Each structure stands twice: as C-alpha cells, then as structure tokens.
mmCIF file of C-alpha atoms and ligand atoms in Angstrom:
data_model
loop_
_atom_site.group_PDB
_atom_site.id
_atom_site.type_symbol
_atom_site.label_atom_id
_atom_site.label_comp_id
_atom_site.label_asym_id
_atom_site.label_seq_id
_atom_site.Cartn_x
_atom_site.Cartn_y
_atom_site.Cartn_z
ATOM 1 C CA MET F 1448 0.047 -0.050 -0.018
ATOM 2 C CA SER F 1449 1.374 3.687 -0.782
ATOM 3 C CA LYS F 1450 2.200 5.805 1.864
ATOM 4 C CA THR F 1451 0.005 8.838 2.654
ATOM 5 C CA VAL F 1452 1.359 12.075 3.208
ATOM 6 C CA VAL F 1453 -0.220 15.439 3.965
ATOM 7 C CA VAL F 1454 1.192 18.578 1.989
ATOM 8 C CA THR F 1455 -0.104 21.737 3.460
ATOM 9 C CA GLY F 1456 0.035 24.589 1.309
ATOM 10 C CA GLY F 1457 0.253 22.096 -1.707
ATOM 11 C CA ALA F 1458 -1.743 24.432 -3.967
ATOM 12 C CA GLY F 1459 1.071 27.106 -3.992
ATOM 13 C CA TYR F 1460 4.271 27.473 -5.973
ATOM 14 C CA ILE F 1461 6.648 25.058 -4.261
ATOM 15 C CA GLY F 1462 3.855 22.889 -2.477
ATOM 16 C CA SER F 1463 2.536 21.964 -5.901
ATOM 17 C CA HIS F 1464 5.624 20.934 -7.377
ATOM 18 C CA MET F 1465 6.252 18.844 -4.216
ATOM 19 C CA THR F 1466 2.907 17.219 -4.546
ATOM 20 C CA LYS F 1467 3.780 16.199 -8.148
ATOM 21 C CA MET F 1468 6.939 14.693 -7.319
ATOM 22 C CA LEU F 1469 5.475 12.880 -4.335
ATOM 23 C CA SER F 1470 2.719 11.580 -6.449
ATOM 24 C CA GLU F 1471 5.093 10.501 -9.346
ATOM 25 C CA ASP F 1472 7.281 8.717 -6.410
ATOM 26 C CA GLY F 1473 4.273 6.548 -5.459
ATOM 27 C CA TYR F 1474 3.143 8.640 -2.416
ATOM 28 C CA ARG F 1475 -0.599 9.107 -1.747
ATOM 29 C CA VAL F 1476 -0.889 12.731 -1.225
ATOM 30 C CA ILE F 1477 -3.305 14.936 0.470
ATOM 31 C CA VAL F 1478 -3.057 18.490 -0.145
ATOM 32 C CA PHE F 1479 -4.314 20.860 2.733
ATOM 33 C CA ASP F 1480 -4.859 24.346 1.752
ATOM 34 C CA ASN F 1481 -7.155 27.213 2.207
ATOM 35 C CA LEU F 1482 -6.584 28.665 -1.336
ATOM 36 C CA GLY F 1483 -6.030 32.298 0.106
ATOM 37 C CA ARG F 1484 -3.215 32.268 -2.342
ATOM 38 C CA GLY F 1485 -2.765 29.010 -3.935
ATOM 39 C CA ASN F 1486 -4.192 27.715 -7.093
ATOM 40 C CA ARG F 1487 -6.613 24.600 -7.029
ATOM 41 C CA ASP F 1488 -5.835 23.571 -10.485
ATOM 42 C CA ALA F 1489 -1.976 23.448 -9.575
ATOM 43 C CA VAL F 1490 -2.949 20.381 -7.184
ATOM 44 C CA LEU F 1491 -3.519 18.389 -10.452
ATOM 45 C CA ASP F 1492 -5.132 14.887 -9.331
ATOM 46 C CA ALA F 1493 -3.690 14.650 -5.862
ATOM 47 C CA GLY F 1494 -6.347 14.664 -2.843
ATOM 48 C CA PHE F 1495 -7.539 17.763 -1.881
ATOM 49 C CA VAL F 1496 -8.933 19.200 1.486
ATOM 50 C CA GLN F 1497 -9.749 23.053 1.710
ATOM 51 C CA GLY F 1498 -9.023 23.955 5.193
ATOM 52 C CA ASP F 1499 -7.215 26.604 7.337
ATOM 53 C CA LEU F 1500 -4.398 26.079 9.797
ATOM 54 C CA THR F 1501 -5.887 28.509 12.139
ATOM 55 C CA GLN F 1502 -8.962 26.278 12.417
ATOM 56 C CA PRO F 1503 -7.956 23.185 14.788
ATOM 57 C CA ASP F 1504 -11.339 21.487 13.646
ATOM 58 C CA ASN F 1505 -10.184 21.524 10.049
ATOM 59 C CA LEU F 1506 -7.050 19.713 11.151
ATOM 60 C CA ASP F 1507 -8.608 17.215 13.084
ATOM 61 C CA ALA F 1508 -10.990 16.343 10.387
ATOM 62 C CA LEU F 1509 -7.952 16.026 8.036
ATOM 63 C CA PHE F 1510 -6.029 13.708 10.290
ATOM 64 C CA SER F 1511 -8.921 11.534 11.325
ATOM 65 C CA ALA F 1512 -9.812 10.502 7.989
ATOM 66 C CA GLU F 1513 -6.537 8.821 6.927
ATOM 67 C CA ASN F 1514 -3.440 7.062 8.252
ATOM 68 C CA ILE F 1515 -0.757 9.513 7.704
ATOM 69 C CA GLU F 1516 2.895 8.809 7.766
ATOM 70 C CA ALA F 1517 4.147 12.478 7.776
ATOM 71 C CA VAL F 1518 3.378 16.002 6.959
ATOM 72 C CA LEU F 1519 5.176 18.360 4.848
ATOM 73 C CA HIS F 1520 4.521 21.951 5.829
ATOM 74 C CA PHE F 1521 4.598 24.578 3.142
ATOM 75 C CA ALA F 1522 1.395 26.597 3.920
ATOM 76 C CA ALA F 1523 2.764 30.105 5.146
ATOM 77 C CA PHE F 1524 2.943 33.828 3.960
ATOM 78 C CA ALA F 1525 6.250 34.453 2.307
ATOM 79 C CA TYR F 1526 6.538 38.123 1.275
ATOM 80 C CA VAL F 1527 9.378 39.928 3.180
ATOM 81 C CA GLY F 1528 8.043 43.592 2.359
ATOM 82 C CA GLU F 1529 4.460 42.579 3.515
ATOM 83 C CA SER F 1530 5.758 40.912 6.909
ATOM 84 C CA VAL F 1531 7.135 44.331 7.714
ATOM 85 C CA ASN F 1532 3.741 46.117 7.237
ATOM 86 C CA GLU F 1533 1.364 43.483 8.494
ATOM 87 C CA PRO F 1534 3.329 41.180 11.036
ATOM 88 C CA ASP F 1535 0.206 40.253 12.683
ATOM 89 C CA MET F 1536 -0.701 38.191 9.522
ATOM 90 C CA TYR F 1537 2.626 36.663 9.613
ATOM 91 C CA TYR F 1538 2.760 35.628 13.096
ATOM 92 C CA ARG F 1539 -0.842 34.575 13.415
ATOM 93 C CA ASN F 1540 -0.602 32.296 10.101
ATOM 94 C CA ASN F 1541 3.173 31.023 10.091
ATOM 95 C CA VAL F 1542 3.539 30.677 13.937
ATOM 96 C CA LEU F 1543 0.127 30.235 15.520
ATOM 97 C CA GLY F 1544 -0.971 28.303 12.402
ATOM 98 C CA THR F 1545 2.003 25.931 12.819
ATOM 99 C CA LEU F 1546 1.446 25.479 16.483
ATOM 100 C CA ASN F 1547 -2.031 24.284 15.786
ATOM 101 C CA LEU F 1548 -0.728 21.800 13.190
ATOM 102 C CA LEU F 1549 2.089 20.372 15.443
ATOM 103 C CA ASP F 1550 -0.745 19.744 18.270
ATOM 104 C CA ALA F 1551 -3.065 18.354 15.924
ATOM 105 C CA MET F 1552 -0.339 16.105 14.636
ATOM 106 C CA ARG F 1553 0.481 15.201 18.201
ATOM 107 C CA ARG F 1554 -3.225 14.457 19.001
ATOM 108 C CA HIS F 1555 -3.327 12.178 16.009
ATOM 109 C CA ASN F 1556 0.049 10.388 16.779
ATOM 110 C CA ILE F 1557 1.881 11.658 13.500
ATOM 111 C CA PRO F 1558 5.370 12.634 14.841
ATOM 112 C CA ARG F 1559 7.013 13.477 11.484
ATOM 113 C CA LEU F 1560 7.386 16.762 9.999
ATOM 114 C CA VAL F 1561 9.318 18.247 7.014
ATOM 115 C CA PHE F 1562 9.229 22.179 7.574
ATOM 116 C CA SER F 1563 9.729 24.761 4.943
ATOM 117 C CA SER F 1564 12.279 27.201 6.510
ATOM 118 C CA THR F 1565 14.251 29.941 4.804
ATOM 119 C CA CYS F 1566 17.505 31.822 4.511
ATOM 120 C CA ALA F 1567 15.746 34.708 5.677
ATOM 121 C CA THR F 1568 16.241 33.376 9.307
ATOM 122 C CA TYR F 1569 19.962 34.498 8.899
ATOM 123 C CA GLY F 1570 19.360 38.225 8.421
ATOM 124 C CA VAL F 1571 22.489 39.702 7.171
ATOM 125 C CA PRO F 1572 25.149 37.212 7.589
ATOM 126 C CA GLN F 1573 28.468 38.152 8.978
ATOM 127 C CA ASN F 1574 30.372 35.399 6.909
ATOM 128 C CA LEU F 1575 29.710 33.791 3.548
ATOM 129 C CA PRO F 1576 28.827 31.154 2.359
ATOM 130 C CA ILE F 1577 26.212 30.567 4.984
ATOM 131 C CA THR F 1578 26.312 27.318 6.925
ATOM 132 C CA GLU F 1579 23.817 25.837 9.533
ATOM 133 C CA LEU F 1580 25.931 27.209 12.186
ATOM 134 C CA THR F 1581 25.925 31.032 10.767
ATOM 135 C CA PRO F 1582 24.030 32.842 13.603
ATOM 136 C CA GLN F 1583 20.224 33.224 12.735
ATOM 137 C CA SER F 1584 19.409 37.059 13.295
ATOM 138 C CA PRO F 1585 16.277 37.753 10.907
ATOM 139 C CA ILE F 1586 15.830 41.283 9.807
ATOM 140 C CA ASN F 1587 11.908 41.004 9.089
ATOM 141 C CA PRO F 1588 8.940 39.176 10.649
ATOM 142 C CA TYR F 1589 8.826 36.611 7.854
ATOM 143 C CA GLY F 1590 12.121 35.477 8.753
ATOM 144 C CA GLN F 1591 11.389 35.917 12.341
ATOM 145 C CA SER F 1592 8.310 33.791 12.224
ATOM 146 C CA LYS F 1593 9.989 30.900 10.615
ATOM 147 C CA LEU F 1594 12.909 30.956 13.149
ATOM 148 C CA MET F 1595 10.374 30.743 15.849
ATOM 149 C CA VAL F 1596 8.683 27.839 14.394
ATOM 150 C CA GLU F 1597 12.396 26.146 14.167
ATOM 151 C CA GLN F 1598 12.615 26.861 17.970
ATOM 152 C CA ILE F 1599 9.357 25.306 18.659
ATOM 153 C CA LEU F 1600 10.316 22.189 16.582
ATOM 154 C CA LYS F 1601 13.503 21.865 18.736
ATOM 155 C CA ASP F 1602 11.486 22.051 22.034
ATOM 156 C CA TYR F 1603 8.924 19.676 20.831
ATOM 157 C CA ALA F 1604 11.670 17.278 19.765
ATOM 158 C CA VAL F 1605 13.149 17.286 23.545
ATOM 159 C CA ALA F 1606 9.675 17.262 25.208
ATOM 160 C CA TYR F 1607 7.477 15.220 23.152
ATOM 161 C CA ASP F 1608 9.897 13.087 20.870
ATOM 162 C CA PHE F 1609 8.476 14.982 17.949
ATOM 163 C CA ARG F 1610 10.800 14.569 14.771
ATOM 164 C CA SER F 1611 11.308 17.244 12.219
ATOM 165 C CA ILE F 1612 13.633 18.425 9.596
ATOM 166 C CA ALA F 1613 13.463 22.027 8.844
ATOM 167 C CA LEU F 1614 14.892 22.954 5.224
ATOM 168 C CA ARG F 1615 16.174 26.588 4.980
ATOM 169 C CA TYR F 1616 15.490 27.371 1.167
ATOM 170 C CA PHE F 1617 17.553 30.043 -0.589
ATOM 171 C CA ASN F 1618 15.780 31.268 -3.650
ATOM 172 C CA ALA F 1619 13.580 28.939 -5.282
ATOM 173 C CA ALA F 1620 13.379 29.090 -9.044
ATOM 174 C CA GLY F 1621 12.248 27.492 -12.313
ATOM 175 C CA CYS F 1622 9.068 25.369 -12.992
ATOM 176 C CA ALA F 1623 8.619 21.547 -13.726
ATOM 177 C CA PRO F 1624 10.800 20.472 -16.364
ATOM 178 C CA ASP F 1625 7.960 18.811 -18.310
ATOM 179 C CA GLY F 1626 6.046 22.047 -18.477
ATOM 180 C CA THR F 1627 3.191 20.720 -16.491
ATOM 181 C CA LEU F 1628 3.397 23.102 -13.607
ATOM 182 C CA GLY F 1629 4.570 26.847 -13.107
ATOM 183 C CA GLU F 1630 5.110 29.510 -10.840
ATOM 184 C CA ARG F 1631 1.920 31.747 -10.221
ATOM 185 C CA HIS F 1632 1.900 34.345 -7.303
ATOM 186 C CA ASP F 1633 -0.456 37.027 -6.959
ATOM 187 C CA PRO F 1634 0.738 39.657 -6.674
ATOM 188 C CA GLU F 1635 4.210 38.665 -8.275
ATOM 189 C CA THR F 1636 7.232 40.029 -6.474
ATOM 190 C CA HIS F 1637 9.836 37.680 -7.302
ATOM 191 C CA LEU F 1638 12.679 38.656 -9.705
ATOM 192 C CA LEU F 1639 12.705 35.577 -12.077
ATOM 193 C CA PRO F 1640 9.154 35.899 -13.069
ATOM 194 C CA LEU F 1641 8.981 39.531 -13.320
ATOM 195 C CA VAL F 1642 12.348 39.530 -15.611
ATOM 196 C CA LEU F 1643 10.533 36.935 -17.681
ATOM 197 C CA PHE F 1644 7.202 38.753 -17.969
ATOM 198 C CA GLU F 1645 9.170 41.742 -19.126
ATOM 199 C CA ALA F 1646 10.864 39.387 -21.995
ATOM 200 C CA MET F 1647 7.452 38.609 -23.058
ATOM 201 C CA ARG F 1648 6.079 41.964 -23.102
ATOM 202 C CA THR F 1649 9.047 43.274 -25.142
ATOM 203 C CA GLN F 1650 8.791 40.244 -27.485
ATOM 204 C CA GLN F 1651 5.217 41.184 -28.047
ATOM 205 C CA GLY F 1652 6.197 44.538 -29.056
ATOM 206 C CA GLY F 1653 6.040 46.524 -25.922
ATOM 207 C CA ASN F 1654 7.833 49.709 -25.743
ATOM 208 C CA PRO F 1655 10.862 49.376 -23.768
ATOM 209 C CA ASP F 1656 10.659 52.743 -22.358
ATOM 210 C CA ASP F 1657 7.462 51.297 -20.576
ATOM 211 C CA THR F 1658 9.259 48.712 -18.640
ATOM 212 C CA ALA F 1659 7.865 47.882 -15.206
ATOM 213 C CA LEU F 1660 11.069 45.802 -14.409
ATOM 214 C CA MET F 1661 13.066 47.549 -11.375
ATOM 215 C CA VAL F 1662 16.434 46.708 -10.077
ATOM 216 C CA PHE F 1663 16.277 47.366 -6.757
ATOM 217 C CA GLY F 1664 19.563 49.097 -5.775
ATOM 218 C CA ASP F 1665 23.037 49.148 -7.588
ATOM 219 C CA ASP F 1666 25.025 50.461 -4.626
ATOM 220 C CA PHE F 1667 25.405 47.321 -2.519
ATOM 221 C CA ASP F 1668 28.851 45.978 -1.640
ATOM 222 C CA THR F 1669 28.663 43.037 -4.146
ATOM 223 C CA PRO F 1670 30.820 42.969 -7.610
ATOM 224 C CA ASP F 1671 28.338 44.647 -9.799
ATOM 225 C CA GLY F 1672 26.495 46.424 -6.852
ATOM 226 C CA THR F 1673 23.298 44.671 -7.227
ATOM 227 C CA CYS F 1674 21.916 41.954 -4.771
ATOM 228 C CA VAL F 1675 23.433 38.465 -4.853
ATOM 229 C CA ARG F 1676 21.089 35.301 -4.295
ATOM 230 C CA ASP F 1677 21.655 31.667 -4.435
ATOM 231 C CA TYR F 1678 18.880 30.399 -6.881
ATOM 232 C CA ILE F 1679 17.914 26.524 -6.602
ATOM 233 C CA HIS F 1680 15.764 24.777 -9.069
ATOM 234 C CA VAL F 1681 12.056 24.135 -7.569
ATOM 235 C CA ASN F 1682 12.684 20.506 -8.434
ATOM 236 C CA ASP F 1683 15.938 20.177 -6.671
ATOM 237 C CA LEU F 1684 14.423 21.645 -3.664
ATOM 238 C CA CYS F 1685 11.491 19.174 -3.978
ATOM 239 C CA ARG F 1686 13.911 16.306 -4.316
ATOM 240 C CA ALA F 1687 15.541 17.315 -1.015
ATOM 241 C CA HIS F 1688 12.426 16.841 0.922
ATOM 242 C CA ILE F 1689 11.916 13.473 -0.471
ATOM 243 C CA HIS F 1690 15.370 12.555 0.917
ATOM 244 C CA ALA F 1691 14.458 14.313 4.316
ATOM 245 C CA LEU F 1692 11.157 12.382 4.427
ATOM 246 C CA ASP F 1693 13.044 9.139 4.098
ATOM 247 C CA ARG F 1694 15.424 10.312 6.823
ATOM 248 C CA LEU F 1695 12.589 10.924 9.099
ATOM 249 C CA VAL F 1696 11.072 7.296 8.571
ATOM 250 C CA SER F 1697 14.296 5.466 8.594
ATOM 251 C CA GLU F 1698 16.143 7.091 11.494
ATOM 252 C CA PRO F 1699 13.383 7.012 14.526
ATOM 253 C CA SER F 1700 15.895 8.465 17.001
ATOM 254 C CA LEU F 1701 16.062 11.810 15.062
ATOM 255 C CA GLY F 1702 15.211 14.964 17.146
ATOM 256 C CA ALA F 1703 15.042 18.454 15.056
ATOM 257 C CA GLU F 1704 17.494 18.920 12.273
ATOM 258 C CA GLN F 1705 17.948 21.782 10.042
ATOM 259 C CA PHE F 1706 19.461 21.779 6.574
ATOM 260 C CA ASN F 1707 20.357 24.440 3.885
ATOM 261 C CA LEU F 1708 19.085 24.022 0.370
ATOM 262 C CA GLY F 1709 20.839 25.989 -2.106
ATOM 263 C CA VAL F 1710 23.562 25.363 -4.928
ATOM 264 C CA ASN F 1711 26.323 27.329 -3.320
ATOM 265 C CA ARG F 1712 26.627 29.826 -6.041
ATOM 266 C CA GLY F 1713 25.738 33.525 -5.940
ATOM 267 C CA VAL F 1714 23.933 35.177 -8.899
ATOM 268 C CA SER F 1715 23.448 38.966 -9.035
ATOM 269 C CA VAL F 1716 20.247 40.627 -10.078
ATOM 270 C CA LEU F 1717 22.054 41.901 -13.035
ATOM 271 C CA GLU F 1718 23.246 38.512 -14.017
ATOM 272 C CA VAL F 1719 19.816 37.000 -13.578
ATOM 273 C CA ILE F 1720 18.664 39.733 -16.389
ATOM 274 C CA GLN F 1721 21.669 38.661 -18.617
ATOM 275 C CA CYS F 1722 20.928 34.950 -18.298
ATOM 276 C CA CYS F 1723 17.311 35.661 -19.124
ATOM 277 C CA GLU F 1724 18.266 37.466 -22.137
ATOM 278 C CA GLN F 1725 20.639 34.713 -23.390
ATOM 279 C CA VAL F 1726 17.639 31.990 -22.849
ATOM 280 C CA THR F 1727 14.892 34.068 -24.486
ATOM 281 C CA GLY F 1728 16.828 35.874 -27.060
ATOM 282 C CA VAL F 1729 15.304 39.221 -25.913
ATOM 283 C CA LYS F 1730 17.075 42.328 -24.955
ATOM 284 C CA ILE F 1731 15.166 43.015 -21.512
ATOM 285 C CA PRO F 1732 14.791 46.702 -20.709
ATOM 286 C CA TYR F 1733 14.906 47.720 -16.931
ATOM 287 C CA LYS F 1734 15.057 50.723 -14.710
ATOM 288 C CA MET F 1735 17.256 51.237 -11.674
ATOM 289 C CA ALA F 1736 15.377 51.859 -8.504
ATOM 290 C CA PRO F 1737 16.207 52.425 -4.718
ATOM 291 C CA ARG F 1738 17.053 49.540 -2.451
ATOM 292 C CA ARG F 1739 14.008 47.521 -1.332
ATOM 293 C CA ALA F 1740 13.613 47.341 2.336
ATOM 294 C CA GLY F 1741 14.780 44.316 4.090
ATOM 295 C CA ASP F 1742 17.075 43.073 1.396
ATOM 296 C CA PRO F 1743 20.508 41.652 2.620
ATOM 297 C CA PRO F 1744 23.221 42.283 -0.172
ATOM 298 C CA GLU F 1745 24.227 38.704 -0.320
ATOM 299 C CA LEU F 1746 22.827 35.388 0.506
ATOM 300 C CA VAL F 1747 24.898 32.196 -0.571
ATOM 301 C CA SER F 1748 24.552 28.946 0.945
ATOM 302 C CA ASP F 1749 26.903 26.038 1.799
ATOM 303 C CA ALA F 1750 24.558 23.320 1.504
ATOM 304 C CA SER F 1751 27.261 20.776 1.922
ATOM 305 C CA ARG F 1752 25.573 19.447 4.921
ATOM 306 C CA ALA F 1753 22.247 18.457 3.059
ATOM 307 C CA MET F 1754 24.546 16.968 0.302
ATOM 308 C CA GLN F 1755 26.339 14.809 2.671
ATOM 309 C CA GLU F 1756 23.797 13.840 5.298
ATOM 310 C CA LEU F 1757 20.470 13.613 3.163
ATOM 311 C CA GLY F 1758 22.527 12.289 -0.026
ATOM 312 C CA TRP F 1759 20.935 15.100 -2.061
ATOM 313 C CA GLN F 1760 22.549 16.638 -5.008
ATOM 314 C CA PRO F 1761 21.121 19.373 -7.398
ATOM 315 C CA GLN F 1762 20.440 18.236 -10.696
ATOM 316 C CA TYR F 1763 20.222 21.674 -12.149
ATOM 317 C CA PRO F 1764 22.745 24.034 -10.354
ATOM 318 C CA ASP F 1765 22.907 26.259 -13.181
ATOM 319 C CA ILE F 1766 20.373 28.968 -13.130
ATOM 320 C CA LYS F 1767 20.064 28.695 -16.891
ATOM 321 C CA ASP F 1768 18.041 25.634 -16.462
ATOM 322 C CA SER F 1769 15.636 27.091 -14.250
ATOM 323 C CA ILE F 1770 15.144 30.191 -16.464
ATOM 324 C CA GLN F 1771 14.634 27.916 -19.558
ATOM 325 C CA HIS F 1772 12.067 25.741 -17.823
ATOM 326 C CA ALA F 1773 10.251 28.919 -16.438
ATOM 327 C CA TRP F 1774 10.475 30.493 -19.885
ATOM 328 C CA ASN F 1775 8.894 27.263 -21.540
ATOM 329 C CA TRP F 1776 6.028 27.580 -18.895
ATOM 330 C CA PHE F 1777 5.463 31.290 -19.274
ATOM 331 C CA SER F 1778 5.432 31.033 -23.100
ATOM 332 C CA ASN F 1779 2.886 28.130 -22.977
ATOM 333 C CA ASN F 1780 0.564 29.528 -20.190
ATOM 334 C CA GLN F 1781 0.246 33.096 -20.944
ATOM 335 C CA LYS F 1782 -3.660 33.087 -20.389
ATOM 336 C CA LEU F 1783 -3.199 31.698 -16.768
ATOM 337 C CA ILE F 1784 -0.541 34.101 -16.156
ATOM 338 C CA ALA F 1785 -2.838 37.206 -17.337
ATOM 339 C CA ALA F 1786 -5.970 35.688 -15.382
HETATM 340 N N1 UDP D 1055 14.484 42.255 -7.017
HETATM 341 C C1 UDP D 1055 14.817 43.259 -7.966
HETATM 342 N N2 UDP D 1055 13.634 43.687 -8.685
HETATM 343 C C2 UDP D 1055 12.284 42.902 -8.335
HETATM 344 C C3 UDP D 1055 12.208 42.020 -7.606
HETATM 345 C C4 UDP D 1055 13.275 41.605 -6.848
HETATM 346 O O1 UDP D 1055 15.703 43.972 -8.001
HETATM 347 O O2 UDP D 1055 11.282 43.335 -9.260
HETATM 348 C C5 UDP D 1055 15.823 41.807 -6.476
HETATM 349 C C6 UDP D 1055 15.620 41.853 -4.898
HETATM 350 O O3 UDP D 1055 15.732 43.106 -4.255
HETATM 351 C C7 UDP D 1055 16.571 40.695 -4.655
HETATM 352 C C8 UDP D 1055 16.557 39.726 -5.639
HETATM 353 O O4 UDP D 1055 15.878 40.512 -6.759
HETATM 354 O O5 UDP D 1055 17.719 41.193 -4.265
HETATM 355 C C9 UDP D 1055 15.547 38.640 -5.271
HETATM 356 O O6 UDP D 1055 14.282 38.913 -5.024
HETATM 357 P P1 UDP D 1055 12.953 38.172 -4.788
HETATM 358 O O7 UDP D 1055 12.165 38.747 -4.418
HETATM 359 O O8 UDP D 1055 13.026 37.272 -5.998
HETATM 360 O O9 UDP D 1055 13.723 37.072 -3.755
HETATM 361 P P2 UDP D 1055 13.935 37.211 -2.179
HETATM 362 O O10 UDP D 1055 15.456 37.054 -2.091
HETATM 363 O O11 UDP D 1055 13.422 38.486 -1.582
HETATM 364 O O12 UDP D 1055 13.443 36.099 -1.436
#
C-alpha cells in the first residue's frame, strides 16, 4: 500500500511541485490548503482538502480520516515586504498556524514533519557562504516567524519526541521540467518571473521605455552593486524533501534537524537579467530603483551538510536551466498568467 502524506500549502508554488513529485514517486498525497494564495488547478489529481491552519477543527477532520505517515508543511505567508507592514498576519498564520498543526499532529500520533524554513532566518550574515552554524538573526517578521517555528520544533523534539527536519531554502526558481506546472503568485514580486514577464512584453512589441522591471539598488557592496542570491531549481528543492522524508522514517531517534538548501553559487540581479536575455533571445529593458527594504546584499548557501547527510545533489545547479523551464512554462501559459 502506498504511503500517505499531507502537504500543507500544496496549491502554492513550491507545494504544488512537491505534490507532483511525491505522487510520481508513488506516495498518496493529500493537499491541505485554504486557497488564499494557492491555485486549485495546481494540485493536479492529488487528494485535496480545503481548510485553514488557524482552525483546529479543520486539522482534526483532516487527520481523523487517514493513516498519515508524515506532514510536509509549506503553508505560510512568504513576502518579506508584506511581513514588515502586516506582522500580525505573519505571526498568526506562520507561527500560530504551525502550532495548531503540530498539536493536531500530536493528538493524532503523527510525529514526523518536514518544515519549509528559509535563509531569511539568517538576516544579514557576518560571513559567506552561510552554513547551518551561521548565527540566525532575522531582519524582518517573515524570517522571524520561521525562526520561531524552528525553535518550537527543537523544543517539541526534546519534550514530545517529535521528529522534524527544517529545510532552509535559498531562492526557489524555475518550473517543472516537463512543463506541467509553473510559478504563479498574486501579486508577483519575485525577480525571475518579473524579468520573464518583461521579456514576454518586449517580445510582443512593448515599448522598452514602458518597462515595469525595476532593479532594486545598484550600490550594494557586491561585485556589480546589485544583490546576490543563490537560486535553486524548484525540483531540486523538492527532491531534497523526499530525502528528508526518507530520513525521518528510517531514523527513529532523530530529533529536530536543520539543513540549508541552495546550490552554493551566488548570482546577481544583473546576472539574472543577462541569463534571461540569453535564454529568451530578447533584450530585456529595466530601470534602476532604490533599494527594497529588508534586502540583505548577499545570501549564498553552503549546502554541503544536506548533500552529505541527506545524500542529495542538485540536478540543475545552473540557473539557466531554471530560467529555461520557467520560460517554457510562461510561453505556453500566458492566459493563466494574465488571469
Ligand atoms: N529584485 C529586484 N527587482 C524586482 C524583484 C526583486 O531587483 O522586481 C531583487 C531583490 O531586491 C533581491 C533579488 O532580486 O535582491 C531577489 O528577490 P526576490 O523577491 O525574487 O527573492 P528574495 O531574495 O526577496 O527572497
């Protein structure tokens, strides 16, 4: 019989790619999502329960119905800027929602969780690349909310023998290589989709002077002055979760663990734009703009711990693959993006 897992936030960008990969690997997947920001059609043909983490009754109903082996917890708000303006939303959904989830899991004897954490928990790191031992000092409520959950998971491991692996994502990028799933946020704030939207607009004859693409800051202490990030293909990110799940099941004495997930390479905003030009064949216009609040200059992972201990290797470490897969999907799904 196939193993059953719950994916919270499985209608979102990373969660939907995760759901697809788990289904293809033979898991029975139940997505739990309130559809506040996700897309129902991205769940494809996995099981679906509409519910909210802030409603413990919804979670009890979810866990009563099935024999669930583990939960992969993606459901969260994840916009840095929004978290600065509306921290109540972030602490309620990301922290209180996760507490509700953990307590429902304990009530139903499900002691395994893979948690979506973030490099935003590190704040502005003193040294690069960032290892799991780099001090965590978030500079926005989003990163703070994720760090709080990491702490809760550590305490639950000691007190309740609750096993968890927190995966600290660097910048997720790209789409399913087979073209069946893409990246859709509303509003879209992420660099890669915005650069590709601009490529598409230009390709369709849009005036370069009307570009909506802004480069937020060219005066950072980085080689070209723009921010440097570590872009990891969404499928590589998801594959690491499957390794984490295997580890949670096969090593019963595990407590709470944390791993960075990135490709150990930094790419600047201007380099992202140049790569997009190479992939799309379009000269992409942009304007320089002031720095965006809360952006650290450079975030680059040292993910060697995940590579060694989870036995994981990224299959698409070159950002060009992420861009190519995203461009294929955007080009074939323009109506979905415009909707
Ligand atoms: N960025 C930018 N213009 C945009 C969106 C993002 O210059 O329209 C920059 C942003 O300042 C950051 C990098 O691109 O340095 C990646 O931003 P994104 O929002 O994609 O991810 P984040 O690093 O905030 O998680």
